[in-house]
PDB file of C-alpha atoms in Angstrom:
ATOM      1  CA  UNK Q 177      49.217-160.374  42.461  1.00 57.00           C
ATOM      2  CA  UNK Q 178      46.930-161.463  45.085  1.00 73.00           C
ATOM      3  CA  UNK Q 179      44.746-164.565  44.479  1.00 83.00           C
ATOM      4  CA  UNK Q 180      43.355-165.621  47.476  1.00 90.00           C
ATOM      5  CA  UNK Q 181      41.880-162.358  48.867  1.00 91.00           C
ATOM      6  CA  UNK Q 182      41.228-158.672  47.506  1.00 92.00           C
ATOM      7  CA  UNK Q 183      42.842-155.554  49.157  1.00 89.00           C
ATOM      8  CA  UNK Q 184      40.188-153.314  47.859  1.00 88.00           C
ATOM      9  CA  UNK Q 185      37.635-153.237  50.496  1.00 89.00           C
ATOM     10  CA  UNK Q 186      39.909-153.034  53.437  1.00 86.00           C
ATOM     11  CA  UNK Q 187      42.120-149.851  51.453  1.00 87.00           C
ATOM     12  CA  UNK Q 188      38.570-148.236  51.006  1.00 88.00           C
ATOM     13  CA  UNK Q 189      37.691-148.367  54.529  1.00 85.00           C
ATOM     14  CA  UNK Q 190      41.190-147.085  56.052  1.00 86.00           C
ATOM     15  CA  UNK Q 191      41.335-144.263  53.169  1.00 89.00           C
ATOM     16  CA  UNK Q 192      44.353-146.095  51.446  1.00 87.00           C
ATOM     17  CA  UNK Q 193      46.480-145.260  55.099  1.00 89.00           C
ATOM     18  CA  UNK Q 194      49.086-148.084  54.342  1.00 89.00           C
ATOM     19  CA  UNK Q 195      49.734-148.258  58.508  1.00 91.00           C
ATOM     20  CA  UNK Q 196      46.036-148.822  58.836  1.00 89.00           C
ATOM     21  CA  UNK Q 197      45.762-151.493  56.400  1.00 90.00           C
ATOM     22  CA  UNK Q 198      49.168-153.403  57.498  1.00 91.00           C
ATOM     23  CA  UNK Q 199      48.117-153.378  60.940  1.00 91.00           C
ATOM     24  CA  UNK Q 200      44.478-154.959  60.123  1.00 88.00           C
ATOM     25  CA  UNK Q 201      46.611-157.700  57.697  1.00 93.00           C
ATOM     26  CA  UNK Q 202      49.119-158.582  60.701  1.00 94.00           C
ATOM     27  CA  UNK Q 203      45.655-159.142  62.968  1.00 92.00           C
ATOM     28  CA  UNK Q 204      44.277-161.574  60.294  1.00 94.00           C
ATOM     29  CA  UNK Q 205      47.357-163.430  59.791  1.00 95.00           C
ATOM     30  CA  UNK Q 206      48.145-163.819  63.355  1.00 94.00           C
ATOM     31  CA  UNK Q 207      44.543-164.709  65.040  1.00 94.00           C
ATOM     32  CA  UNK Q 208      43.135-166.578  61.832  1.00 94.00           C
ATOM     33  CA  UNK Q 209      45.105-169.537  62.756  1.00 94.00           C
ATOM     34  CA  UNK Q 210      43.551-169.174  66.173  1.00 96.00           C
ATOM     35  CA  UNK Q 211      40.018-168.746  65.134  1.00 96.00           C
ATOM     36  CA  UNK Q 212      40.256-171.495  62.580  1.00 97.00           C
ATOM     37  CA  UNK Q 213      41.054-174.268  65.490  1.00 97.00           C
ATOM     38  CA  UNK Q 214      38.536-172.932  67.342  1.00 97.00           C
ATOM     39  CA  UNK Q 215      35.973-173.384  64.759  1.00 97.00           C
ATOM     40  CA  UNK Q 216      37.035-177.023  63.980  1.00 97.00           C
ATOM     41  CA  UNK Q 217      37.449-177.956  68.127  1.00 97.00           C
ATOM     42  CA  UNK Q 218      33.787-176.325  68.414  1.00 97.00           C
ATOM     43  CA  UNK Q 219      32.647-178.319  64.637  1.00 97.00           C
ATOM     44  CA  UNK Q 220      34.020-181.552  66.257  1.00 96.00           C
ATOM     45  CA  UNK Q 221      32.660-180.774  69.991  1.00 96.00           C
ATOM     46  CA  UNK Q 222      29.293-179.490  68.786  1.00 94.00           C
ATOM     47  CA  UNK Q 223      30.084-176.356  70.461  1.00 97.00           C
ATOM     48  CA  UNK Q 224      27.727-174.312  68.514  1.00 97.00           C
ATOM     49  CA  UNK Q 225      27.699-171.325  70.588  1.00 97.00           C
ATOM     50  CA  UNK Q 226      32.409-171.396  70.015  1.00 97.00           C
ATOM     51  CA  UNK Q 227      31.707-172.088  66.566  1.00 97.00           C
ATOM     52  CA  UNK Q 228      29.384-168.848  66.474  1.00 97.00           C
ATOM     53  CA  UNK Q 229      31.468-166.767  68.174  1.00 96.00           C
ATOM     54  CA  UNK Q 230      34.470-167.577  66.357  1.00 96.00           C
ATOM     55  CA  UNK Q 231      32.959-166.953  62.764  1.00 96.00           C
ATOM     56  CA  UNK Q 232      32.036-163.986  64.028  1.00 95.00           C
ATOM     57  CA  UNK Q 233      35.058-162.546  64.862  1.00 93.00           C
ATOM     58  CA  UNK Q 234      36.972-164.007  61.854  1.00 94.00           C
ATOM     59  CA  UNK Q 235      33.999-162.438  59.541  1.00 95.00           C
ATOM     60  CA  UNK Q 236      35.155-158.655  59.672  1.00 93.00           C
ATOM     61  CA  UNK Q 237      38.759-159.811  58.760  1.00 93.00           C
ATOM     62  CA  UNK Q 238      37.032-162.001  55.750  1.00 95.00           C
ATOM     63  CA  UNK Q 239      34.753-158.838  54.543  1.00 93.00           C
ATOM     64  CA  UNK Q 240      37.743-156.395  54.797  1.00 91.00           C
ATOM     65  CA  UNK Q 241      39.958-158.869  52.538  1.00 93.00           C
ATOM     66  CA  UNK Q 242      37.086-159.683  50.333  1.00 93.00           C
ATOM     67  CA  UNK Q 243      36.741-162.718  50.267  1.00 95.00           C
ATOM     68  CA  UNK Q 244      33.835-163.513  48.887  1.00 95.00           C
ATOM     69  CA  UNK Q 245      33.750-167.562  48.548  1.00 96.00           C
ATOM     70  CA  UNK Q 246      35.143-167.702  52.235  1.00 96.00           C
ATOM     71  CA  UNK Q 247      32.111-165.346  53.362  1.00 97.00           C
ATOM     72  CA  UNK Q 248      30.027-167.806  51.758  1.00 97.00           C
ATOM     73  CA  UNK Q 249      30.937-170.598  53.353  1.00 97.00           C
ATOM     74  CA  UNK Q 250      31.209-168.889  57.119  1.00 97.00           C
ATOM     75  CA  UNK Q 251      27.734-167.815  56.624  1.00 97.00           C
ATOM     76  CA  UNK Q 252      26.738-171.725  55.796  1.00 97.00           C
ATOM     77  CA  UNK Q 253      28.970-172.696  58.832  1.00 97.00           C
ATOM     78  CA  UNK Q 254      26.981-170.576  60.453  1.00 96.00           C
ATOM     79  CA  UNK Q 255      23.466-171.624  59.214  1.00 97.00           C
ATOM     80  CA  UNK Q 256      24.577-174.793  60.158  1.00 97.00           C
ATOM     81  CA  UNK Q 257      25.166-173.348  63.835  1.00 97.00           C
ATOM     82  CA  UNK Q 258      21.388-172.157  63.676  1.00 96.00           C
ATOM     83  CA  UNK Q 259      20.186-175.644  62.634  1.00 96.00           C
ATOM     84  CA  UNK Q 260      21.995-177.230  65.149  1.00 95.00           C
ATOM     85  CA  UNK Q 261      23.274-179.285  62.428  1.00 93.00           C
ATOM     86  CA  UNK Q 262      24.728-182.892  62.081  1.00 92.00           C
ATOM     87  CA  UNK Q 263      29.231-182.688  62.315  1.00 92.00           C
ATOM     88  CA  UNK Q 264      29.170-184.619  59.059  1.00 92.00           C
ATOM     89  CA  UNK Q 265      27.007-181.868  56.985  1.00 89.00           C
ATOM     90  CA  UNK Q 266      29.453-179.238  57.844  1.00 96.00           C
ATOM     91  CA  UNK Q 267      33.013-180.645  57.631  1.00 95.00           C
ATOM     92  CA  UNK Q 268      33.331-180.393  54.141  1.00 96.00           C
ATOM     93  CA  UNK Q 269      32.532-176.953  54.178  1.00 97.00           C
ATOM     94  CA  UNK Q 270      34.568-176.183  56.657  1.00 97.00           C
ATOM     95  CA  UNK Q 271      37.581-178.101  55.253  1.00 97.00           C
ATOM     96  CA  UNK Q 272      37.353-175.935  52.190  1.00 97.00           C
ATOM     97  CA  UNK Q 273      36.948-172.612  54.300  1.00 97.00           C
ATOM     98  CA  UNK Q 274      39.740-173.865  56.216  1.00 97.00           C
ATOM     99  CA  UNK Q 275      42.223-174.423  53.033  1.00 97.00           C
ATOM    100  CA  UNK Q 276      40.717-170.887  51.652  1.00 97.00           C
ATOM    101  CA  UNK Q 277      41.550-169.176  54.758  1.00 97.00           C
ATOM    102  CA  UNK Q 278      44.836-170.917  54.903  1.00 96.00           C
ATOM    103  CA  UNK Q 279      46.000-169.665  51.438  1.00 96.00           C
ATOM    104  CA  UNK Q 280      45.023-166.073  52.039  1.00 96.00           C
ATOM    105  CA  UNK Q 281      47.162-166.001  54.864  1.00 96.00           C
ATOM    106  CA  UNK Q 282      50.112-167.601  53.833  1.00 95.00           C
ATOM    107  CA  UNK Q 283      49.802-165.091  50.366  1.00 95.00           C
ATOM    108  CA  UNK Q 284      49.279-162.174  53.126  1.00 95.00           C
ATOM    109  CA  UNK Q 285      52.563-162.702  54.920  1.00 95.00           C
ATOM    110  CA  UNK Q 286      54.564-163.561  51.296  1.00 94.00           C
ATOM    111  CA  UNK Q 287      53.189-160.555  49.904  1.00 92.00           C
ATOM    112  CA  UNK Q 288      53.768-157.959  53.009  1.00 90.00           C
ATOM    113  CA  UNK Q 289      56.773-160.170  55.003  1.00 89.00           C
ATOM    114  CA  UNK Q 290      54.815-160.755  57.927  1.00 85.00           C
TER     115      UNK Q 290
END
């Protein structure tokens, strides 16, 4: 049973097409990891404009899986982004983001042997 993210949304949107919806898991599981450093490097860098872009492609993936708390706390990474923000207001947020992310991920490939 999956805890960390919600199947539901993304088996809607394919039409429960099991190819469809393995394909758009193996995407998540394998550029997540990629997004999520990029997101910290551009946190730590103040690269707003990386930190943007890299929510924004890791946002689909979040919506699809529904996960709701993570989609909160992209869109306050991202507010921060707008704000220009201080690194210290956001790192807590993002470490729990990151560790949500994480544990979808690591369910994902457990649950589908990725």
């Amino acid at each position: 049973m999956a805890l960390h993210y919600d199947l539901g949304p993304i088996l809607q949107t394919y039409n429960d097409d099991q190819a469809l919806v393995k394909a758009g898991l193996v995407v998540f599981v394998e550029e997540s990891k990629d997004w999520l450093k990029r997101i910290k490097k551009g946190i730590n860098d103040k690269d707003y404009n990386c930190v943007a872009d890299s929510t924004t492609l890791l946002m689909p993936s979040l919506e699809f899986l529904g996960m709701e708390q993570a989609i909160e706390e992209a869109l306050a990474i991202d507010q921060w982004v707008k704000e220009q923000g201080k690194t210290k207001a956001i790192k807590e947020t993002f470490k729990i983001f990151k560790e949500r992310v994480k544990c979808a991920r690591k369910e994902i490939k457990k649950d589908f042997s990725l």
